mmCIF file of C-alpha atoms in Angstrom:
data_model
loop_
_atom_site.group_PDB
_atom_site.id
_atom_site.type_symbol
_atom_site.label_atom_id
_atom_site.label_comp_id
_atom_site.label_asym_id
_atom_site.label_seq_id
_atom_site.Cartn_x
_atom_site.Cartn_y
_atom_site.Cartn_z
ATOM 1 C CA MET A 1 -42.604 12.257 35.443
ATOM 2 C CA THR A 2 -40.915 9.992 37.976
ATOM 3 C CA ALA A 3 -37.131 9.859 38.203
ATOM 4 C CA ALA A 4 -35.236 7.565 35.869
ATOM 5 C CA ILE A 5 -34.744 4.039 37.119
ATOM 6 C CA HIS A 6 -31.184 2.710 37.013
ATOM 7 C CA ILE A 7 -31.136 -0.794 35.528
ATOM 8 C CA LYS A 8 -27.726 -2.043 36.611
ATOM 9 C CA SER A 9 -28.188 -5.445 34.969
ATOM 10 C CA SER A 10 -28.986 -4.040 31.530
ATOM 11 C CA PRO A 11 -26.648 -5.238 28.761
ATOM 12 C CA LEU A 12 -26.981 -1.787 27.185
ATOM 13 C CA ARG A 13 -25.240 1.371 28.356
ATOM 14 C CA TRP A 14 -26.713 4.821 27.711
ATOM 15 C CA SER A 15 -24.149 7.625 27.549
ATOM 16 C CA LEU A 16 -25.696 11.082 27.275
ATOM 17 C CA GLY A 17 -24.616 14.651 26.843
ATOM 18 C CA PRO A 18 -26.150 17.167 29.293
ATOM 19 C CA LYS A 19 -28.834 18.433 26.895
ATOM 20 C CA ALA A 20 -29.746 14.903 25.807
ATOM 21 C CA LYS A 21 -29.974 13.646 29.387
ATOM 22 C CA HIS A 22 -32.306 16.464 30.378
ATOM 23 C CA HIS A 23 -34.495 15.860 27.331
ATOM 24 C CA ILE A 24 -34.826 12.112 27.929
ATOM 25 C CA GLN A 25 -35.505 12.490 31.645
ATOM 26 C CA GLN A 26 -38.274 14.981 30.885
ATOM 27 C CA ASN A 27 -39.726 13.578 27.656
ATOM 28 C CA GLY A 28 -38.446 10.064 27.041
ATOM 29 C CA PHE A 29 -36.859 9.124 23.740
ATOM 30 C CA SER A 30 -38.474 8.563 20.353
ATOM 31 C CA ALA A 31 -37.312 8.358 16.746
ATOM 32 C CA ASP A 32 -38.741 11.834 16.129
ATOM 33 C CA ASP A 33 -36.328 13.333 18.683
ATOM 34 C CA ILE A 34 -33.313 12.558 16.495
ATOM 35 C CA GLY A 35 -31.663 15.289 14.428
ATOM 36 C CA LEU A 36 -28.689 13.223 13.243
ATOM 37 C CA MET A 37 -27.856 9.504 13.339
ATOM 38 C CA ILE A 38 -24.202 8.408 13.311
ATOM 39 C CA GLY A 39 -22.418 5.168 12.438
ATOM 40 C CA ALA A 40 -18.768 4.411 13.272
ATOM 41 C CA SER A 41 -15.904 2.727 11.487
ATOM 42 C CA GLY A 42 -14.703 -0.499 13.037
ATOM 43 C CA GLY A 43 -14.837 -3.469 10.676
ATOM 44 C CA PRO A 44 -16.041 -6.666 12.426
ATOM 45 C CA LYS A 45 -16.861 -4.733 15.614
ATOM 46 C CA TRP A 46 -20.252 -4.000 14.024
ATOM 47 C CA LEU A 47 -21.286 -7.616 14.658
ATOM 48 C CA VAL A 48 -21.882 -6.838 18.334
ATOM 49 C CA LEU A 49 -24.513 -4.317 17.168
ATOM 50 C CA ALA A 50 -26.345 -6.680 14.803
ATOM 51 C CA GLY A 51 -29.173 -7.389 17.242
ATOM 52 C CA LEU A 52 -29.453 -3.728 18.196
ATOM 53 C CA ASP A 53 -29.589 -2.798 14.505
ATOM 54 C CA ARG A 54 -32.388 -5.330 14.020
ATOM 55 C CA ALA A 55 -34.424 -3.623 16.743
ATOM 56 C CA LEU A 56 -33.631 -0.133 15.449
ATOM 57 C CA PHE A 57 -34.181 -0.802 11.751
ATOM 58 C CA GLY A 58 -37.260 -2.983 12.214
ATOM 59 C CA ALA A 59 -39.123 -1.578 15.224
ATOM 60 C CA PHE A 60 -37.846 1.801 16.440
ATOM 61 C CA MET A 61 -36.881 3.905 13.438
ATOM 62 C CA PRO A 62 -39.841 3.053 11.136
ATOM 63 C CA SER A 63 -42.115 5.155 13.374
ATOM 64 C CA ARG A 64 -40.374 8.267 12.078
ATOM 65 C CA GLN A 65 -42.005 10.108 9.185
ATOM 66 C CA LYS A 66 -39.912 13.245 8.645
ATOM 67 C CA PRO A 67 -36.527 13.185 6.851
ATOM 68 C CA LEU A 68 -33.457 12.219 8.861
ATOM 69 C CA VAL A 69 -29.796 12.717 7.978
ATOM 70 C CA THR A 70 -27.482 9.790 8.673
ATOM 71 C CA LEU A 71 -23.713 10.216 8.733
ATOM 72 C CA ALA A 72 -21.270 7.326 8.782
ATOM 73 C CA SER A 73 -17.882 6.067 7.725
ATOM 74 C CA SER A 74 -16.644 2.630 6.719
ATOM 75 C CA ILE A 75 -18.760 -0.239 8.128
ATOM 76 C CA GLY A 76 -21.243 2.277 9.543
ATOM 77 C CA THR A 77 -22.182 3.289 6.002
ATOM 78 C CA TRP A 78 -22.896 -0.345 5.126
ATOM 79 C CA ARG A 79 -25.179 -0.733 8.162
ATOM 80 C CA PHE A 80 -27.110 2.402 7.235
ATOM 81 C CA ALA A 81 -27.334 1.226 3.627
ATOM 82 C CA CYS A 82 -29.351 -1.705 4.990
ATOM 83 C CA MET A 83 -31.573 0.584 7.061
ATOM 84 C CA ALA A 84 -32.467 2.762 4.067
ATOM 85 C CA GLN A 85 -33.734 -0.060 1.868
ATOM 86 C CA LYS A 86 -37.421 -0.934 1.531
ATOM 87 C CA GLN A 87 -36.972 -4.129 3.518
ATOM 88 C CA PRO A 88 -34.220 -3.224 5.981
ATOM 89 C CA LEU A 89 -34.253 -6.488 7.918
ATOM 90 C CA VAL A 90 -34.006 -8.518 4.723
ATOM 91 C CA ALA A 91 -31.046 -6.364 3.673
ATOM 92 C CA LEU A 92 -29.475 -6.769 7.124
ATOM 93 C CA ASP A 93 -29.848 -10.551 6.876
ATOM 94 C CA ARG A 94 -28.194 -10.547 3.454
ATOM 95 C CA PHE A 95 -25.361 -8.434 4.859
ATOM 96 C CA LEU A 96 -24.861 -10.679 7.877
ATOM 97 C CA GLU A 97 -24.907 -13.873 5.852
ATOM 98 C CA ALA A 98 -22.319 -12.591 3.387
ATOM 99 C CA TYR A 99 -20.138 -10.939 6.038
ATOM 100 C CA LEU A 100 -19.993 -14.036 8.212
ATOM 101 C CA ALA A 101 -19.133 -16.184 5.180
ATOM 102 C CA GLN A 102 -15.824 -14.388 4.574
ATOM 103 C CA SER A 103 -12.959 -16.830 4.108
ATOM 104 C CA TYR A 104 -9.366 -16.187 3.075
ATOM 105 C CA PRO A 105 -6.258 -18.198 2.230
ATOM 106 C CA ASP A 106 -3.270 -18.157 4.565
ATOM 107 C CA LYS A 107 -1.320 -15.803 2.317
ATOM 108 C CA VAL A 108 -4.118 -13.318 1.777
ATOM 109 C CA THR A 109 -3.589 -10.336 -0.517
ATOM 110 C CA VAL A 110 -5.239 -6.925 -0.819
ATOM 111 C CA GLN A 111 -6.850 -8.213 -3.998
ATOM 112 C CA ASP A 112 -8.317 -11.227 -2.137
ATOM 113 C CA VAL A 113 -9.895 -9.053 0.547
ATOM 114 C CA SER A 114 -11.167 -6.500 -1.979
ATOM 115 C CA ARG A 115 -12.798 -9.219 -4.080
ATOM 116 C CA VAL A 116 -14.549 -10.848 -1.102
ATOM 117 C CA LEU A 117 -15.830 -7.585 0.359
ATOM 118 C CA ASP A 118 -17.032 -6.419 -3.056
ATOM 119 C CA GLU A 119 -19.162 -9.575 -3.070
ATOM 120 C CA VAL A 120 -20.425 -8.801 0.454
ATOM 121 C CA LEU A 121 -21.419 -5.300 -0.627
ATOM 122 C CA GLY A 122 -23.148 -6.677 -3.691
ATOM 123 C CA HIS A 123 -25.244 -8.992 -1.504
ATOM 124 C CA LEU A 124 -26.056 -6.123 0.855
ATOM 125 C CA LEU A 125 -27.376 -3.882 -1.922
ATOM 126 C CA GLY A 126 -29.090 -6.567 -3.956
ATOM 127 C CA GLU A 127 -30.445 -5.583 -7.356
ATOM 128 C CA THR A 128 -32.226 -2.370 -6.373
ATOM 129 C CA GLY A 129 -30.545 -1.224 -3.156
ATOM 130 C CA ALA A 130 -29.006 1.958 -4.556
ATOM 131 C CA GLU A 131 -32.313 3.133 -6.014
ATOM 132 C CA GLU A 132 -34.170 2.334 -2.795
ATOM 133 C CA ILE A 133 -31.662 4.246 -0.647
ATOM 134 C CA LEU A 134 -31.856 7.350 -2.822
ATOM 135 C CA SER A 135 -35.650 7.313 -2.914
ATOM 136 C CA HIS A 136 -36.265 6.457 0.745
ATOM 137 C CA PRO A 137 -38.910 8.775 2.195
ATOM 138 C CA VAL A 138 -37.041 9.287 5.491
ATOM 139 C CA TYR A 139 -33.312 8.533 5.385
ATOM 140 C CA ARG A 140 -30.791 10.863 3.778
ATOM 141 C CA ASN A 141 -27.513 8.941 3.842
ATOM 142 C CA HIS A 142 -24.122 10.657 3.960
ATOM 143 C CA ILE A 143 -21.041 8.509 3.305
ATOM 144 C CA VAL A 144 -17.635 9.754 4.492
ATOM 145 C CA THR A 145 -14.499 8.835 2.543
ATOM 146 C CA ILE A 146 -11.124 10.487 2.096
ATOM 147 C CA ARG A 147 -9.657 11.661 -1.186
ATOM 148 C CA SER A 148 -6.011 10.694 -0.933
ATOM 149 C CA GLY A 149 -3.059 12.978 -1.514
ATOM 150 C CA GLY A 150 0.663 12.316 -1.874
ATOM 151 C CA THR A 151 1.756 8.708 -1.582
ATOM 152 C CA LEU A 152 -1.612 7.831 -0.014
ATOM 153 C CA ARG A 153 -2.759 7.660 -3.633
ATOM 154 C CA SER A 154 -0.562 4.645 -4.294
ATOM 155 C CA ASP A 155 -1.579 1.022 -3.794
ATOM 156 C CA HIS A 156 2.071 -0.017 -3.906
ATOM 157 C CA LYS A 157 2.683 -1.406 -0.415
ATOM 158 C CA LEU A 158 5.873 0.482 0.419
ATOM 159 C CA ALA A 159 4.694 3.823 -0.988
ATOM 160 C CA LEU A 160 1.346 3.546 0.775
ATOM 161 C CA ALA A 161 3.036 2.581 4.054
ATOM 162 C CA ALA A 162 5.226 5.678 3.742
ATOM 163 C CA GLY A 163 2.125 7.784 3.120
ATOM 164 C CA LEU A 164 0.421 6.342 6.189
ATOM 165 C CA SER A 165 3.507 7.047 8.304
ATOM 166 C CA ALA A 166 3.507 10.657 7.132
ATOM 167 C CA THR A 167 -0.211 10.903 7.892
ATOM 168 C CA PHE A 168 0.337 9.478 11.384
ATOM 169 C CA LEU A 169 3.004 12.069 12.123
ATOM 170 C CA ALA A 170 0.900 14.895 10.719
ATOM 171 C CA ASN A 171 -2.041 13.851 12.886
ATOM 172 C CA LEU A 172 0.232 13.613 15.927
ATOM 173 C CA MET A 173 0.970 17.318 15.508
ATOM 174 C CA GLY A 174 -2.756 18.087 15.304
ATOM 175 C CA ARG A 175 -5.813 16.776 13.497
ATOM 176 C CA ALA A 176 -5.855 19.859 11.287
ATOM 177 C CA ARG A 177 -2.546 18.671 9.783
ATOM 178 C CA LEU A 178 -4.363 15.718 8.178
ATOM 179 C CA GLY A 179 -5.479 18.188 5.544
ATOM 180 C CA MET A 180 -1.945 18.266 4.156
ATOM 181 C CA LEU A 181 -2.289 14.675 2.965
ATOM 182 C CA CYS A 182 -5.979 14.066 2.323
ATOM 183 C CA GLU A 183 -9.372 15.713 2.268
ATOM 184 C CA ARG A 184 -12.658 14.556 3.726
ATOM 185 C CA ALA A 185 -14.989 13.632 0.850
ATOM 186 C CA VAL A 186 -18.662 13.235 1.798
ATOM 187 C CA PHE A 187 -21.021 11.575 -0.660
ATOM 188 C CA GLY A 188 -24.422 12.880 0.425
ATOM 189 C CA ASP A 189 -28.077 12.587 -0.504
ATOM 190 C CA SER A 190 -28.773 15.710 -2.579
ATOM 191 C CA ARG A 191 -32.331 15.978 -1.214
ATOM 192 C CA GLU A 192 -30.844 17.320 2.028
ATOM 193 C CA GLN A 193 -28.579 20.282 2.660
ATOM 194 C CA MET A 194 -24.986 19.123 2.971
ATOM 195 C CA LEU A 195 -23.705 18.687 6.514
ATOM 196 C CA GLN A 196 -21.324 21.312 7.831
ATOM 197 C CA PHE A 197 -18.242 20.365 9.864
ATOM 198 C CA SER A 198 -16.769 22.930 12.231
ATOM 199 C CA ASP A 199 -13.242 21.486 12.246
ATOM 200 C CA PRO A 200 -10.517 22.849 9.917
ATOM 201 C CA LEU A 201 -10.176 19.698 7.796
ATOM 202 C CA PRO A 202 -10.749 20.359 4.084
ATOM 203 C CA THR A 203 -14.121 18.876 3.171
ATOM 204 C CA ARG A 204 -15.573 18.165 -0.257
ATOM 205 C CA HIS A 205 -19.256 17.389 -0.833
ATOM 206 C CA ILE A 206 -20.296 15.075 -3.663
ATOM 207 C CA ALA A 207 -23.857 14.182 -4.617
ATOM 208 C CA LEU A 208 -24.798 10.524 -4.173
ATOM 209 C CA SER A 209 -26.283 8.855 -7.232
ATOM 210 C CA THR A 210 -27.181 5.383 -8.408
ATOM 211 C CA ALA A 211 -24.013 5.524 -10.511
ATOM 212 C CA ASN A 212 -21.677 6.114 -7.549
ATOM 213 C CA MET A 213 -23.499 4.600 -4.556
ATOM 214 C CA GLU A 214 -21.740 1.241 -4.568
ATOM 215 C CA LEU A 215 -18.328 2.774 -5.254
ATOM 216 C CA ALA A 216 -18.772 5.340 -2.477
ATOM 217 C CA LEU A 217 -19.691 2.590 -0.017
ATOM 218 C CA ARG A 218 -16.726 0.536 -1.166
ATOM 219 C CA ALA A 219 -14.375 3.499 -0.808
ATOM 220 C CA SER A 220 -15.587 4.365 2.677
ATOM 221 C CA GLY A 221 -14.497 0.927 3.885
ATOM 222 C CA ALA A 222 -11.250 0.745 1.901
ATOM 223 C CA VAL A 223 -8.804 0.389 4.795
ATOM 224 C CA PRO A 224 -5.298 1.187 3.492
ATOM 225 C CA LEU A 225 -3.056 -1.878 3.082
ATOM 226 C CA VAL A 226 -6.123 -4.097 3.580
ATOM 227 C CA LEU A 227 -8.348 -3.113 0.634
ATOM 228 C CA ALA A 228 -7.575 -1.380 -2.634
ATOM 229 C CA GLY A 229 -8.397 2.301 -3.006
ATOM 230 C CA VAL A 230 -11.276 3.254 -5.299
ATOM 231 C CA SER A 231 -10.808 5.434 -8.384
ATOM 232 C CA ASN A 232 -12.975 6.728 -11.218
ATOM 233 C CA ILE A 233 -16.088 7.356 -9.127
ATOM 234 C CA PRO A 234 -18.816 8.957 -11.276
ATOM 235 C CA GLY A 235 -19.576 12.531 -10.254
ATOM 236 C CA ALA A 236 -16.462 12.811 -8.077
ATOM 237 C CA PRO A 237 -13.167 14.574 -8.817
ATOM 238 C CA ALA A 238 -10.361 12.344 -10.055
ATOM 239 C CA GLY A 239 -8.418 10.668 -7.306
ATOM 240 C CA VAL A 240 -8.096 7.639 -5.065
ATOM 241 C CA TYR A 241 -10.752 7.386 -2.365
ATOM 242 C CA ARG A 242 -10.197 5.447 0.859
ATOM 243 C CA ASP A 243 -11.594 4.652 4.285
ATOM 244 C CA GLY A 244 -13.463 7.597 5.800
ATOM 245 C CA GLY A 245 -12.335 6.464 9.235
ATOM 246 C CA ILE A 246 -8.945 8.064 8.619
ATOM 247 C CA THR A 247 -10.496 11.477 9.282
ATOM 248 C CA ASP A 248 -13.726 10.363 10.986
ATOM 249 C CA TYR A 249 -13.247 7.074 12.790
ATOM 250 C CA HIS A 250 -15.970 7.665 15.374
ATOM 251 C CA PHE A 251 -16.644 11.350 14.641
ATOM 252 C CA ASP A 252 -16.759 14.104 17.252
ATOM 253 C CA GLN A 253 -18.768 17.192 18.089
ATOM 254 C CA SER A 254 -17.441 19.070 15.048
ATOM 255 C CA VAL A 255 -20.589 18.090 13.156
ATOM 256 C CA SER A 256 -23.861 19.638 14.309
ATOM 257 C CA PRO A 257 -27.334 18.148 13.868
ATOM 258 C CA GLY A 258 -29.070 21.508 13.922
ATOM 259 C CA ASP A 259 -32.291 20.726 15.779
ATOM 260 C CA GLY A 260 -32.745 17.460 17.611
ATOM 261 C CA LEU A 261 -30.513 14.932 19.314
ATOM 262 C CA VAL A 262 -27.502 13.080 17.932
ATOM 263 C CA PHE A 263 -28.274 9.352 18.082
ATOM 264 C CA TYR A 264 -25.267 7.070 18.055
ATOM 265 C CA PRO A 265 -25.640 3.261 18.327
ATOM 266 C CA HIS A 266 -21.991 2.445 18.980
ATOM 267 C CA PHE A 267 -19.848 -0.493 20.068
ATOM 268 C CA TYR A 268 -17.917 1.740 22.551
ATOM 269 C CA ASP A 269 -19.063 4.282 25.143
ATOM 270 C CA HIS A 270 -16.627 6.914 23.829
ATOM 271 C CA CYS A 271 -15.559 8.454 20.521
ATOM 272 C CA VAL A 272 -12.121 8.234 18.908
ATOM 273 C CA PRO A 273 -12.203 11.116 16.398
ATOM 274 C CA GLY A 274 -9.846 9.756 13.720
ATOM 275 C CA TRP A 275 -8.148 6.489 12.801
ATOM 276 C CA PHE A 276 -4.748 7.689 14.014
ATOM 277 C CA ASP A 277 -6.199 8.863 17.330
ATOM 278 C CA LYS A 278 -6.758 5.318 18.630
ATOM 279 C CA GLY A 279 -3.582 5.409 20.713
ATOM 280 C CA LEU A 280 -3.978 9.051 21.748
ATOM 281 C CA LYS A 281 -6.174 8.717 24.831
ATOM 282 C CA GLY A 282 -6.245 12.476 25.362
ATOM 283 C CA ARG A 283 -8.302 12.853 22.183
ATOM 284 C CA HIS A 284 -10.931 10.297 23.138
ATOM 285 C CA LEU A 285 -14.259 11.946 23.897
ATOM 286 C CA SER A 286 -17.018 10.987 26.297
ATOM 287 C CA ALA A 287 -20.674 11.859 25.790
ATOM 288 C CA GLN A 288 -20.233 14.818 28.139
ATOM 289 C CA HIS A 289 -18.243 16.590 25.420
ATOM 290 C CA TRP A 290 -21.212 16.456 23.021
ATOM 291 C CA ASP A 291 -24.179 18.276 24.475
ATOM 292 C CA SER A 292 -26.948 16.595 22.485
ATOM 293 C CA LEU A 293 -25.483 13.082 22.175
ATOM 294 C CA VAL A 294 -27.485 9.921 22.874
ATOM 295 C CA MET A 295 -25.046 7.027 22.643
ATOM 296 C CA VAL A 296 -26.108 3.434 23.255
ATOM 297 C CA SER A 297 -23.422 0.752 23.499
ATOM 298 C CA PRO A 298 -22.815 -2.696 24.996
ATOM 299 C CA SER A 299 -22.091 -2.584 28.711
ATOM 300 C CA SER A 300 -18.733 -3.809 29.972
ATOM 301 C CA GLU A 301 -20.527 -6.685 31.712
ATOM 302 C CA PHE A 302 -22.134 -7.727 28.424
ATOM 303 C CA VAL A 303 -18.817 -7.607 26.560
ATOM 304 C CA GLY A 304 -17.087 -9.577 29.310
ATOM 305 C CA LYS A 305 -19.491 -12.475 28.741
ATOM 306 C CA LEU A 306 -18.960 -12.624 24.971
ATOM 307 C CA PRO A 307 -16.780 -15.421 23.570
ATOM 308 C CA GLY A 308 -13.219 -14.512 24.466
ATOM 309 C CA GLY A 309 -14.518 -11.618 26.568
ATOM 310 C CA LYS A 310 -14.258 -9.164 23.695
ATOM 311 C CA ILE A 311 -15.966 -7.602 20.700
ATOM 312 C CA PRO A 312 -14.955 -9.141 17.337
ATOM 313 C CA ASP A 313 -12.238 -7.266 15.474
ATOM 314 C CA ARG A 314 -9.980 -7.562 12.447
ATOM 315 C CA LYS A 315 -7.296 -9.366 14.479
ATOM 316 C CA ASP A 316 -9.592 -12.403 14.596
ATOM 317 C CA PHE A 317 -8.621 -13.178 11.003
ATOM 318 C CA PHE A 318 -5.028 -13.707 12.139
ATOM 319 C CA SER A 319 -5.486 -15.215 15.596
ATOM 320 C CA MET A 320 -7.843 -18.071 14.702
ATOM 321 C CA ASP A 321 -8.818 -20.281 11.798
ATOM 322 C CA ASN A 322 -11.948 -19.638 9.739
ATOM 323 C CA ALA A 323 -14.094 -22.222 11.545
ATOM 324 C CA ARG A 324 -13.283 -20.929 15.035
ATOM 325 C CA ARG A 325 -13.709 -17.308 13.966
ATOM 326 C CA LEU A 326 -17.084 -18.050 12.385
ATOM 327 C CA ALA A 327 -18.306 -19.800 15.545
ATOM 328 C CA LEU A 328 -17.200 -16.871 17.714
ATOM 329 C CA TRP A 329 -18.797 -14.310 15.421
ATOM 330 C CA GLN A 330 -22.072 -16.252 15.185
ATOM 331 C CA LYS A 331 -22.241 -16.469 18.985
ATOM 332 C CA THR A 332 -21.636 -12.716 19.244
ATOM 333 C CA VAL A 333 -24.442 -12.001 16.766
ATOM 334 C CA ALA A 334 -26.815 -14.268 18.716
ATOM 335 C CA GLU A 335 -25.913 -12.555 22.007
ATOM 336 C CA SER A 336 -26.386 -9.124 20.408
ATOM 337 C CA GLU A 337 -30.138 -9.725 20.254
ATOM 338 C CA ARG A 338 -30.153 -8.923 23.970
ATOM 339 C CA LEU A 339 -29.019 -5.380 23.165
ATOM 340 C CA GLY A 340 -31.971 -4.864 20.843
ATOM 341 C CA ASP A 341 -34.399 -6.247 23.406
ATOM 342 C CA ALA A 342 -32.934 -3.998 26.117
ATOM 343 C CA PHE A 343 -33.213 -0.921 23.901
ATOM 344 C CA LEU A 344 -36.847 -1.500 22.986
ATOM 345 C CA GLU A 345 -37.734 -2.279 26.613
ATOM 346 C CA ALA A 346 -36.075 0.912 27.853
ATOM 347 C CA VAL A 347 -37.903 3.047 25.279
ATOM 348 C CA GLU A 348 -41.246 1.378 25.934
ATOM 349 C CA LYS A 349 -41.025 1.565 29.734
ATOM 350 C CA GLN A 350 -39.023 4.808 29.816
ATOM 351 C CA GLN A 351 -36.474 3.205 32.117
ATOM 352 C CA TRP A 352 -32.872 4.159 31.495
ATOM 353 C CA SER A 353 -29.563 2.623 32.572
ATOM 354 C CA PHE A 354 -27.635 5.896 33.012
#
């Protein structure tokens, strides 16, 4: 095979671990090469991936026939819930329409946000989404949440803020210390062996069911102080479940795919392991740290040409009115189609921008 061609103008960046780079240079990249597919937390940041998701869910991934484990937290779980429905692009369109339509009063409350996003999730799943996800012939979804301990269990603003401060300090002393205040709770498809994490964080596995699917998805995106925690989840131990990004914001190499490559369509070209690691640059990981990682993300040039020169984020709700935010987000979604086109072209022509 000829050497890889570097496409400097591509809007898509490929970041590869050593094993993954060797594999792709020798064999190309197909859906059957994937051993694990990962989705990150990040709220509105997912909008920059909407066009890439359309290409993945509609054209690339359907060629796969054998089962595939997906692992995600927060908004990543909602994206993969679209992918695992019978009509993934229809589900993605429902999700986009409802997500873009979010609107809040000036003095927004946790209850306001929880109500609106419950409606978004309801649109995403439709009437039969949970059943379709659990019976999908290929995808085996795993949804990461945390089961709260201490004052993280409270939805009282001051108590929860104190719990988050304690969690921040514990994480500062080492990620393993997070286990003093919460445990990772993974709701997983029982048709597949539960994923094993090599880090020391306490991890609980709970079987996904039609009775708990929507609540697990809701819990995984329940950002503390933004959305209410989720209790009384069928099949799960008693407790308050919250955003899985607290322990697994972007994930790291502590989870192994077994055979195959780790495929990660991401809005960044690096991983921030946990929510409280965002400001700890020394904990940020490049693809080189993860031997079998195939990460695709928007290039810096692509992001620089987006409205405002940035990827959408939660701050947009506070920095602009609803009409301006909606226009910016819609433009970002339209531009994101270029990422999907670039991905499919690279796979078809076996030309890589790395």
